[in-house]
Short mmCIF file of N, CA, C and O in Angstrom, two decimals:
data_model
loop_
_atom_site.label_atom_id
_atom_site.label_comp_id
_atom_site.label_asym_id
_atom_site.label_seq_id
_atom_site.Cartn_x
_atom_site.Cartn_y
_atom_site.Cartn_z
N UNK A 126 -2.48 15.34 13.58
CA UNK A 126 -2.13 14.02 14.07
C UNK A 126 -1.78 14.15 15.55
O UNK A 126 -1.01 15.01 15.94
N UNK A 127 -2.35 13.28 16.36
CA UNK A 127 -2.07 13.32 17.79
C UNK A 127 -0.66 12.81 18.07
O UNK A 127 -0.02 12.21 17.20
N UNK A 128 -0.20 13.03 19.27
CA UNK A 128 1.15 12.55 19.64
C UNK A 128 1.23 11.04 19.55
O UNK A 128 2.24 10.49 19.10
N UNK A 129 0.16 10.36 19.98
CA UNK A 129 0.14 8.90 19.91
C UNK A 129 0.18 8.43 18.46
O UNK A 129 0.94 7.52 18.11
N UNK A 130 -0.61 9.06 17.60
CA UNK A 130 -0.61 8.71 16.18
C UNK A 130 0.75 8.96 15.55
O UNK A 130 1.24 8.16 14.76
N UNK A 131 1.37 10.08 15.91
CA UNK A 131 2.69 10.41 15.38
C UNK A 131 3.71 9.37 15.81
O UNK A 131 4.53 8.92 15.00
N UNK A 132 3.66 8.97 17.06
CA UNK A 132 4.59 7.95 17.57
C UNK A 132 4.36 6.61 16.87
O UNK A 132 5.31 5.94 16.46
N UNK A 133 3.10 6.24 16.71
CA UNK A 133 2.76 4.98 16.04
C UNK A 133 3.28 5.01 14.59
O UNK A 133 3.84 4.04 14.11
N UNK A 134 3.11 6.15 13.92
CA UNK A 134 3.59 6.31 12.55
C UNK A 134 5.11 6.15 12.50
O UNK A 134 5.64 5.42 11.66
N UNK A 135 5.82 6.82 13.39
CA UNK A 135 7.28 6.77 13.38
C UNK A 135 7.81 5.36 13.67
O UNK A 135 8.75 4.89 13.01
N UNK A 136 7.23 4.69 14.65
CA UNK A 136 7.67 3.34 15.00
C UNK A 136 7.39 2.37 13.86
O UNK A 136 8.25 1.58 13.46
N UNK A 137 6.18 2.43 13.32
CA UNK A 137 5.80 1.53 12.24
C UNK A 137 6.67 1.74 11.01
O UNK A 137 7.15 0.78 10.41
N UNK A 138 6.90 2.98 10.62
CA UNK A 138 7.72 3.22 9.43
C UNK A 138 9.18 2.82 9.66
O UNK A 138 9.83 2.35 8.73
N UNK A 139 9.67 2.95 10.87
CA UNK A 139 11.04 2.51 11.17
C UNK A 139 11.15 0.99 11.00
O UNK A 139 12.14 0.49 10.44
N UNK A 140 10.15 0.27 11.46
CA UNK A 140 10.14 -1.20 11.31
C UNK A 140 10.02 -1.56 9.83
O UNK A 140 10.73 -2.43 9.33
N UNK A 141 9.11 -0.88 9.13
CA UNK A 141 8.90 -1.18 7.72
C UNK A 141 10.15 -0.92 6.89
O UNK A 141 10.43 -1.64 5.93
N UNK A 142 10.93 0.11 7.23
CA UNK A 142 12.16 0.39 6.49
C UNK A 142 13.13 -0.78 6.55
O UNK A 142 13.91 -1.00 5.63
N UNK A 143 13.11 -1.50 7.64
CA UNK A 143 14.01 -2.65 7.79
C UNK A 143 13.40 -3.93 7.21
O UNK A 143 14.11 -4.76 6.66
N UNK A 144 12.10 -4.08 7.33
CA UNK A 144 11.42 -5.30 6.91
C UNK A 144 11.10 -5.32 5.42
O UNK A 144 11.21 -6.37 4.77
N UNK A 145 10.70 -4.19 4.86
CA UNK A 145 10.26 -4.16 3.47
C UNK A 145 11.30 -4.64 2.46
O UNK A 145 10.94 -5.35 1.51
N UNK A 146 12.60 -4.32 2.61
CA UNK A 146 13.57 -4.84 1.63
C UNK A 146 13.61 -6.37 1.60
O UNK A 146 13.83 -6.96 0.55
N UNK A 147 13.35 -7.00 2.74
CA UNK A 147 13.31 -8.46 2.79
C UNK A 147 12.02 -8.98 2.18
O UNK A 147 12.04 -9.92 1.38
N UNK A 148 10.89 -8.38 2.54
CA UNK A 148 9.60 -8.85 2.07
C UNK A 148 9.45 -8.74 0.56
O UNK A 148 8.93 -9.64 -0.09
N UNK A 149 9.91 -7.64 -0.01
CA UNK A 149 9.70 -7.47 -1.46
C UNK A 149 10.52 -8.45 -2.29
O UNK A 149 10.26 -8.61 -3.47
N UNK A 150 11.49 -9.11 -1.69
CA UNK A 150 12.27 -10.13 -2.40
C UNK A 150 11.56 -11.48 -2.46
O UNK A 150 11.90 -12.32 -3.28
N UNK A 151 10.59 -11.68 -1.56
CA UNK A 151 9.85 -12.94 -1.56
C UNK A 151 9.02 -13.01 -2.84
O UNK A 151 8.25 -12.09 -3.14
N UNK A 152 9.14 -14.09 -3.61
CA UNK A 152 8.53 -14.13 -4.93
C UNK A 152 7.01 -14.00 -4.93
O UNK A 152 6.44 -13.49 -5.90
N UNK A 153 6.33 -14.43 -3.89
CA UNK A 153 4.88 -14.36 -3.91
C UNK A 153 4.31 -13.28 -2.99
O UNK A 153 3.11 -13.21 -2.78
N UNK A 154 5.17 -12.41 -2.47
CA UNK A 154 4.70 -11.25 -1.71
C UNK A 154 4.08 -10.27 -2.70
O UNK A 154 4.66 -9.97 -3.74
N UNK A 155 2.91 -9.75 -2.39
CA UNK A 155 2.28 -8.75 -3.24
C UNK A 155 3.04 -7.43 -3.07
O UNK A 155 3.32 -7.01 -1.95
N UNK A 156 3.37 -6.82 -4.20
CA UNK A 156 4.19 -5.60 -4.20
C UNK A 156 3.54 -4.60 -5.16
O UNK A 156 3.09 -4.97 -6.25
N UNK A 157 3.49 -3.33 -4.74
CA UNK A 157 3.06 -2.28 -5.66
C UNK A 157 4.29 -1.49 -6.09
O UNK A 157 5.14 -1.17 -5.25
N UNK A 158 4.39 -1.25 -7.38
CA UNK A 158 5.50 -0.46 -7.92
C UNK A 158 4.94 0.89 -8.35
O UNK A 158 4.06 0.97 -9.19
N UNK A 159 5.47 1.93 -7.74
CA UNK A 159 5.12 3.30 -8.10
C UNK A 159 6.37 3.96 -8.68
O UNK A 159 7.47 3.42 -8.58
N UNK A 160 6.18 5.13 -9.26
CA UNK A 160 7.32 5.92 -9.74
C UNK A 160 7.62 6.99 -8.72
O UNK A 160 6.71 7.75 -8.33
N UNK A 161 8.86 7.04 -8.26
CA UNK A 161 9.25 8.05 -7.27
C UNK A 161 8.94 9.45 -7.77
O UNK A 161 9.33 9.81 -8.88
N UNK A 162 8.24 10.22 -6.96
CA UNK A 162 7.79 11.55 -7.40
C UNK A 162 8.94 12.53 -7.54
O UNK A 162 8.83 13.51 -8.27
N UNK A 163 10.06 12.29 -6.87
CA UNK A 163 11.23 13.16 -6.98
C UNK A 163 12.28 12.52 -7.88
O UNK A 163 12.78 13.14 -8.81
N UNK A 164 12.59 11.26 -7.63
CA UNK A 164 13.67 10.58 -8.36
C UNK A 164 13.25 10.10 -9.74
O UNK A 164 14.09 9.95 -10.62
N UNK A 165 11.97 9.77 -9.90
CA UNK A 165 11.51 9.17 -11.15
C UNK A 165 11.85 7.69 -11.27
O UNK A 165 11.58 7.06 -12.29
N UNK A 166 12.43 7.12 -10.20
CA UNK A 166 12.82 5.71 -10.20
C UNK A 166 11.67 4.83 -9.71
O UNK A 166 10.83 5.28 -8.93
N UNK A 167 11.67 3.55 -10.12
CA UNK A 167 10.64 2.63 -9.61
C UNK A 167 10.83 2.39 -8.11
O UNK A 167 11.96 2.22 -7.64
N UNK A 168 9.72 2.40 -7.39
CA UNK A 168 9.73 2.16 -5.94
C UNK A 168 8.82 0.98 -5.66
O UNK A 168 7.66 0.96 -6.09
N UNK A 169 9.34 -0.02 -4.94
CA UNK A 169 8.59 -1.25 -4.64
C UNK A 169 8.21 -1.28 -3.17
O UNK A 169 9.08 -1.19 -2.31
N UNK A 170 6.92 -1.45 -2.93
CA UNK A 170 6.40 -1.49 -1.56
C UNK A 170 5.56 -2.74 -1.37
O UNK A 170 4.57 -2.94 -2.09
N UNK A 171 5.93 -3.61 -0.41
CA UNK A 171 5.08 -4.76 -0.10
C UNK A 171 3.74 -4.28 0.45
O UNK A 171 3.70 -3.37 1.27
N UNK A 172 2.67 -4.86 -0.04
CA UNK A 172 1.33 -4.48 0.41
C UNK A 172 0.49 -5.74 0.60
O UNK A 172 0.84 -6.81 0.11
N UNK A 173 -0.60 -5.58 1.29
CA UNK A 173 -1.60 -6.64 1.38
C UNK A 173 -2.83 -6.14 0.65
O UNK A 173 -3.17 -4.97 0.71
N UNK A 174 -3.46 -7.00 -0.05
CA UNK A 174 -4.65 -6.61 -0.77
C UNK A 174 -5.24 -7.81 -1.47
O UNK A 174 -4.80 -8.94 -1.26
N UNK A 175 -6.21 -7.56 -2.31
CA UNK A 175 -6.87 -8.67 -3.01
C UNK A 175 -7.30 -8.22 -4.39
O UNK A 175 -7.82 -7.12 -4.55
N UNK A 176 -7.09 -9.12 -5.34
CA UNK A 176 -7.59 -8.89 -6.70
C UNK A 176 -9.01 -9.44 -6.79
O UNK A 176 -9.27 -10.58 -6.41
N UNK A 177 -9.90 -8.60 -7.30
CA UNK A 177 -11.27 -9.01 -7.55
C UNK A 177 -11.56 -8.62 -9.00
O UNK A 177 -11.69 -7.43 -9.31
N UNK A 178 -11.57 -9.61 -9.87
CA UNK A 178 -11.73 -9.34 -11.30
C UNK A 178 -10.52 -8.58 -11.81
O UNK A 178 -9.38 -8.99 -11.61
N UNK A 179 -10.77 -7.44 -12.45
CA UNK A 179 -9.68 -6.62 -12.98
C UNK A 179 -9.35 -5.45 -12.08
O UNK A 179 -8.81 -4.43 -12.53
N UNK A 180 -9.65 -5.59 -10.78
CA UNK A 180 -9.37 -4.53 -9.81
C UNK A 180 -8.58 -5.12 -8.64
O UNK A 180 -8.91 -6.20 -8.14
N UNK A 181 -7.53 -4.42 -8.24
CA UNK A 181 -6.77 -4.79 -7.04
C UNK A 181 -7.08 -3.76 -5.97
O UNK A 181 -6.97 -2.56 -6.20
N UNK A 182 -7.51 -4.24 -4.81
CA UNK A 182 -7.88 -3.37 -3.68
C UNK A 182 -6.85 -3.47 -2.57
O UNK A 182 -6.38 -4.57 -2.25
N UNK A 183 -6.50 -2.34 -1.97
CA UNK A 183 -5.66 -2.33 -0.78
C UNK A 183 -6.02 -1.13 0.08
O UNK A 183 -6.73 -0.22 -0.37
N UNK A 184 -5.57 -1.14 1.32
CA UNK A 184 -5.81 -0.03 2.24
C UNK A 184 -4.48 0.42 2.80
O UNK A 184 -3.72 -0.37 3.34
N UNK A 185 -4.21 1.71 2.67
CA UNK A 185 -2.99 2.31 3.23
C UNK A 185 -3.26 2.65 4.70
O UNK A 185 -4.25 3.31 5.01
N UNK A 186 -2.37 2.20 5.58
CA UNK A 186 -2.58 2.44 7.00
C UNK A 186 -2.35 3.89 7.42
O UNK A 186 -2.87 4.33 8.43
N UNK A 187 -1.57 4.63 6.65
CA UNK A 187 -1.28 6.03 7.00
C UNK A 187 -1.78 7.01 5.96
O UNK A 187 -1.32 8.16 5.90
N UNK A 188 -2.70 6.56 5.12
CA UNK A 188 -3.32 7.45 4.15
C UNK A 188 -2.30 8.18 3.29
O UNK A 188 -1.36 7.58 2.78
N UNK A 189 -2.49 9.48 3.18
CA UNK A 189 -1.64 10.28 2.29
C UNK A 189 -0.24 10.53 2.85
O UNK A 189 0.59 11.14 2.17
N UNK A 190 0.06 10.05 4.05
CA UNK A 190 1.42 10.14 4.57
C UNK A 190 2.31 9.02 4.03
O UNK A 190 3.53 9.13 4.05
N UNK A 191 1.69 7.93 3.55
CA UNK A 191 2.46 6.82 3.00
C UNK A 191 3.19 7.27 1.74
O UNK A 191 2.60 7.93 0.88
N UNK A 192 4.45 6.91 1.63
CA UNK A 192 5.25 7.34 0.49
C UNK A 192 4.66 6.83 -0.83
O UNK A 192 4.62 7.56 -1.82
N UNK A 193 4.19 5.58 -0.85
CA UNK A 193 3.65 5.07 -2.11
C UNK A 193 2.36 5.79 -2.49
O UNK A 193 2.08 5.98 -3.68
N UNK A 194 1.59 6.25 -1.52
CA UNK A 194 0.38 7.02 -1.82
C UNK A 194 0.77 8.39 -2.38
O UNK A 194 0.16 8.87 -3.35
N UNK A 195 1.78 9.00 -1.81
CA UNK A 195 2.25 10.29 -2.33
C UNK A 195 2.76 10.13 -3.77
O UNK A 195 2.54 11.00 -4.61
N UNK A 196 3.41 9.00 -4.05
CA UNK A 196 3.86 8.72 -5.41
C UNK A 196 2.67 8.53 -6.36
O UNK A 196 2.70 8.99 -7.50
N UNK A 197 1.63 7.84 -5.90
CA UNK A 197 0.43 7.64 -6.71
C UNK A 197 -0.23 8.97 -7.03
O UNK A 197 -0.69 9.18 -8.15
N UNK A 198 -0.25 9.88 -6.07
CA UNK A 198 -0.84 11.20 -6.32
C UNK A 198 -0.09 11.93 -7.44
O UNK A 198 -0.69 12.63 -8.25
N UNK A 199 1.22 11.73 -7.51
CA UNK A 199 2.03 12.38 -8.54
C UNK A 199 1.92 11.67 -9.89
O UNK A 199 1.98 12.31 -10.93
N UNK A 200 1.77 10.33 -9.87
CA UNK A 200 1.68 9.55 -11.10
C UNK A 200 0.89 8.28 -10.77
O UNK A 200 1.43 7.36 -10.14
N UNK A 201 -0.35 8.19 -11.20
CA UNK A 201 -1.18 7.04 -10.83
C UNK A 201 -0.88 5.75 -11.59
O UNK A 201 -1.45 4.70 -11.26
N UNK A 202 0.00 5.80 -12.58
CA UNK A 202 0.35 4.57 -13.29
C UNK A 202 1.23 3.71 -12.39
O UNK A 202 2.26 4.18 -11.90
N UNK A 203 0.81 2.47 -12.16
CA UNK A 203 1.52 1.57 -11.26
C UNK A 203 1.62 0.19 -11.88
O UNK A 203 0.99 -0.09 -12.90
N UNK A 204 2.41 -0.64 -11.23
CA UNK A 204 2.41 -2.08 -11.50
C UNK A 204 2.18 -2.77 -10.16
O UNK A 204 2.61 -2.26 -9.12
N UNK A 205 1.52 -3.92 -10.20
CA UNK A 205 1.29 -4.70 -8.99
C UNK A 205 1.74 -6.13 -9.26
O UNK A 205 1.35 -6.72 -10.28
N UNK A 206 2.56 -6.67 -8.36
CA UNK A 206 2.98 -8.07 -8.47
C UNK A 206 2.04 -8.89 -7.59
O UNK A 206 2.01 -8.73 -6.37
N UNK A 207 1.26 -9.73 -8.25
CA UNK A 207 0.29 -10.58 -7.56
C UNK A 207 0.61 -12.03 -7.92
O UNK A 207 0.65 -12.38 -9.10
N UNK A 208 0.86 -12.86 -6.92
CA UNK A 208 1.16 -14.26 -7.19
C UNK A 208 2.36 -14.46 -8.08
O UNK A 208 2.41 -15.40 -8.87
N UNK A 209 3.33 -13.56 -7.99
CA UNK A 209 4.56 -13.68 -8.77
C UNK A 209 4.50 -13.07 -10.16
O UNK A 209 5.49 -13.07 -10.87
N UNK A 210 3.33 -12.55 -10.59
CA UNK A 210 3.18 -11.95 -11.92
C UNK A 210 2.92 -10.46 -11.80
O UNK A 210 2.16 -10.02 -10.94
N UNK A 211 3.54 -9.68 -12.69
CA UNK A 211 3.35 -8.24 -12.71
C UNK A 211 2.17 -7.86 -13.59
O UNK A 211 1.98 -8.43 -14.67
N UNK A 212 1.38 -6.90 -13.11
CA UNK A 212 0.23 -6.37 -13.84
C UNK A 212 0.32 -4.85 -13.82
O UNK A 212 0.60 -4.26 -12.78
N UNK A 213 0.07 -4.22 -14.97
CA UNK A 213 0.05 -2.76 -15.01
C UNK A 213 -1.36 -2.28 -14.72
O UNK A 213 -2.34 -3.01 -14.91
N UNK A 214 -1.44 -1.04 -14.22
CA UNK A 214 -2.75 -0.49 -13.93
C UNK A 214 -2.68 0.97 -13.55
O UNK A 214 -1.62 1.58 -13.55
N UNK A 215 -3.85 1.49 -13.22
CA UNK A 215 -3.98 2.87 -12.80
C UNK A 215 -4.59 2.89 -11.40
O UNK A 215 -5.66 2.31 -11.18
N UNK A 216 -3.90 3.54 -10.48
CA UNK A 216 -4.35 3.59 -9.08
C UNK A 216 -5.22 4.82 -8.85
O UNK A 216 -4.98 5.88 -9.43
N UNK A 217 -6.21 4.64 -8.01
CA UNK A 217 -7.09 5.74 -7.60
C UNK A 217 -7.21 5.73 -6.08
O UNK A 217 -7.40 4.67 -5.48
N UNK A 218 -7.10 6.90 -5.49
CA UNK A 218 -7.29 7.04 -4.05
C UNK A 218 -8.77 7.30 -3.81
O UNK A 218 -9.37 8.14 -4.48
N UNK A 219 -9.35 6.58 -2.85
CA UNK A 219 -10.79 6.68 -2.59
C UNK A 219 -11.04 7.11 -1.15
O UNK A 219 -11.40 6.30 -0.29
N UNK A 220 -10.85 8.39 -0.85
CA UNK A 220 -11.02 8.87 0.53
C UNK A 220 -12.46 8.72 1.05
O UNK A 220 -12.66 8.66 2.26
N UNK A 221 -13.45 8.64 0.17
CA UNK A 221 -14.84 8.51 0.60
C UNK A 221 -15.27 7.07 0.83
O UNK A 221 -16.37 6.82 1.32
N UNK A 222 -14.41 6.11 0.48
CA UNK A 222 -14.71 4.69 0.70
C UNK A 222 -14.55 4.37 2.19
O UNK A 222 -13.70 4.95 2.87
N UNK A 223 -15.32 3.45 2.69
CA UNK A 223 -15.21 3.00 4.08
C UNK A 223 -14.06 2.00 4.16
O UNK A 223 -14.23 0.81 3.92
N UNK A 224 -12.86 2.51 4.47
CA UNK A 224 -11.65 1.68 4.47
C UNK A 224 -11.73 0.55 5.50
O UNK A 224 -11.25 -0.55 5.24
N UNK A 225 -12.33 0.81 6.66
CA UNK A 225 -12.45 -0.23 7.69
C UNK A 225 -13.32 -1.37 7.17
O UNK A 225 -13.00 -2.55 7.36
N UNK A 226 -14.41 -1.04 6.50
CA UNK A 226 -15.27 -2.08 5.91
C UNK A 226 -14.53 -2.79 4.78
O UNK A 226 -14.64 -4.01 4.63
N UNK A 227 -13.77 -2.05 3.98
CA UNK A 227 -13.01 -2.64 2.89
C UNK A 227 -12.02 -3.68 3.41
O UNK A 227 -11.82 -4.74 2.82
N UNK A 228 -11.39 -3.39 4.57
CA UNK A 228 -10.42 -4.32 5.15
C UNK A 228 -11.03 -5.68 5.45
O UNK A 228 -10.34 -6.70 5.40
N UNK A 229 -12.32 -5.72 5.75
CA UNK A 229 -12.97 -7.00 6.07
C UNK A 229 -12.98 -7.95 4.88
O UNK A 229 -13.07 -9.16 5.06
N UNK A 230 -12.85 -7.41 3.66
CA UNK A 230 -12.81 -8.26 2.47
C UNK A 230 -11.42 -8.54 1.95
O UNK A 230 -11.26 -9.18 0.91
N UNK A 231 -10.41 -8.07 2.67
CA UNK A 231 -9.02 -8.26 2.24
C UNK A 231 -8.36 -9.32 3.12
O UNK A 231 -8.90 -9.70 4.16
N UNK A 232 -7.17 -9.81 2.74
CA UNK A 232 -6.50 -10.86 3.52
C UNK A 232 -6.40 -10.50 5.00
O UNK A 232 -5.99 -9.40 5.37
N UNK A 233 -6.79 -11.44 5.83
CA UNK A 233 -6.95 -11.21 7.26
C UNK A 233 -5.69 -10.75 7.98
O UNK A 233 -5.72 -9.80 8.75
N UNK A 234 -4.55 -11.42 7.75
CA UNK A 234 -3.33 -11.09 8.50
C UNK A 234 -2.94 -9.63 8.28
O UNK A 234 -2.70 -8.88 9.23
N UNK A 235 -2.90 -9.22 7.03
CA UNK A 235 -2.54 -7.83 6.73
C UNK A 235 -3.59 -6.87 7.27
O UNK A 235 -3.24 -5.81 7.78
N UNK A 236 -4.85 -7.22 7.13
CA UNK A 236 -5.93 -6.33 7.58
C UNK A 236 -5.86 -6.07 9.08
O UNK A 236 -6.09 -4.96 9.53
N UNK A 237 -5.53 -7.10 9.85
CA UNK A 237 -5.41 -6.94 11.30
C UNK A 237 -4.28 -5.96 11.61
O UNK A 237 -4.42 -5.06 12.44
N UNK A 238 -3.15 -6.10 10.92
CA UNK A 238 -2.01 -5.21 11.16
C UNK A 238 -2.35 -3.77 10.76
O UNK A 238 -2.04 -2.83 11.49
N UNK A 239 -2.99 -3.59 9.61
CA UNK A 239 -3.35 -2.25 9.15
C UNK A 239 -4.31 -1.60 10.14
O UNK A 239 -4.16 -0.44 10.50
N UNK A 240 -5.30 -2.36 10.59
CA UNK A 240 -6.28 -1.83 11.54
C UNK A 240 -5.61 -1.47 12.87
O UNK A 240 -5.92 -0.43 13.46
N UNK A 241 -4.69 -2.31 13.33
CA UNK A 241 -4.05 -2.10 14.63
C UNK A 241 -3.06 -0.93 14.60
O UNK A 241 -2.97 -0.16 15.56
N UNK A 242 -2.32 -0.78 13.51
CA UNK A 242 -1.26 0.23 13.44
C UNK A 242 -1.69 1.51 12.74
O UNK A 242 -1.10 2.56 12.95
N UNK A 243 -2.70 1.42 11.91
CA UNK A 243 -3.08 2.54 11.08
C UNK A 243 -3.69 3.69 11.86
O UNK A 243 -4.35 3.51 12.87
N UNK A 244 -3.43 4.88 11.36
CA UNK A 244 -3.97 6.09 11.99
C UNK A 244 -4.87 6.87 11.05
O UNK A 244 -5.61 7.74 11.49
N UNK A 245 -4.79 6.58 9.75
CA UNK A 245 -5.56 7.34 8.78
C UNK A 245 -5.78 6.45 7.56
O UNK A 245 -5.11 6.59 6.54
N UNK A 246 -6.70 5.49 7.68
CA UNK A 246 -6.91 4.49 6.64
C UNK A 246 -7.41 5.14 5.35
O UNK A 246 -8.24 6.05 5.38
N UNK A 247 -6.89 4.65 4.24
CA UNK A 247 -7.26 5.17 2.93
C UNK A 247 -7.33 4.00 1.94
O UNK A 247 -6.36 3.26 1.77
N UNK A 248 -8.48 3.85 1.28
CA UNK A 248 -8.64 2.81 0.28
C UNK A 248 -7.95 3.23 -1.02
O UNK A 248 -8.06 4.37 -1.45
N UNK A 249 -7.26 2.25 -1.61
CA UNK A 249 -6.61 2.45 -2.91
C UNK A 249 -7.16 1.37 -3.85
O UNK A 249 -7.15 0.19 -3.53
N UNK A 250 -7.66 1.82 -5.00
CA UNK A 250 -8.17 0.92 -6.03
C UNK A 250 -7.23 1.00 -7.21
O UNK A 250 -6.90 2.09 -7.67
N UNK A 251 -6.80 -0.17 -7.70
CA UNK A 251 -5.95 -0.22 -8.89
C UNK A 251 -6.74 -0.94 -9.98
O UNK A 251 -7.06 -2.12 -9.85
N UNK A 252 -7.08 -0.20 -11.03
CA UNK A 252 -7.74 -0.79 -12.19
C UNK A 252 -6.66 -1.39 -13.07
O UNK A 252 -5.83 -0.67 -13.63
N UNK A 253 -6.65 -2.72 -13.15
CA UNK A 253 -5.62 -3.44 -13.89
C UNK A 253 -5.93 -3.43 -15.38
O UNK A 253 -7.10 -3.49 -15.78
N UNK A 254 -4.88 -3.35 -16.18
CA UNK A 254 -5.05 -3.28 -17.63
C UNK A 254 -5.46 -4.62 -18.24
O UNK A 254 -5.91 -4.66 -19.37
N UNK A 255 -5.29 -5.67 -17.52
CA UNK A 255 -5.71 -6.96 -18.10
C UNK A 255 -5.00 -8.14 -17.59
O UNK A 255 -4.27 -8.24 -16.73
#
């Protein structure tokens, strides 16, 4: 990671640490729930993405450095709150997917932020149980 990427990562995560507790309380904010890889406790992270059929798509701006991605690697069973309803599913990391192209099909506001701040885009696919 370059110095600029490292700085961007540190600044963005510092902002997210303050903003995410507020965002995840909003009833219609999309949230992914992972299981903490060390604590075993549920972890809620506001995300932007889109449900297409029985699949929820999102792009992590920092790839495998994102805490929720690291949690998914340890346990891919997740829940996603979409439109105020929780759905269970299994997450898969897709490093070979074109994450920049994937962002074009996801909600615009979040996609612009991910593209502008991200240093290592990674597509995440969640196969929803129903």
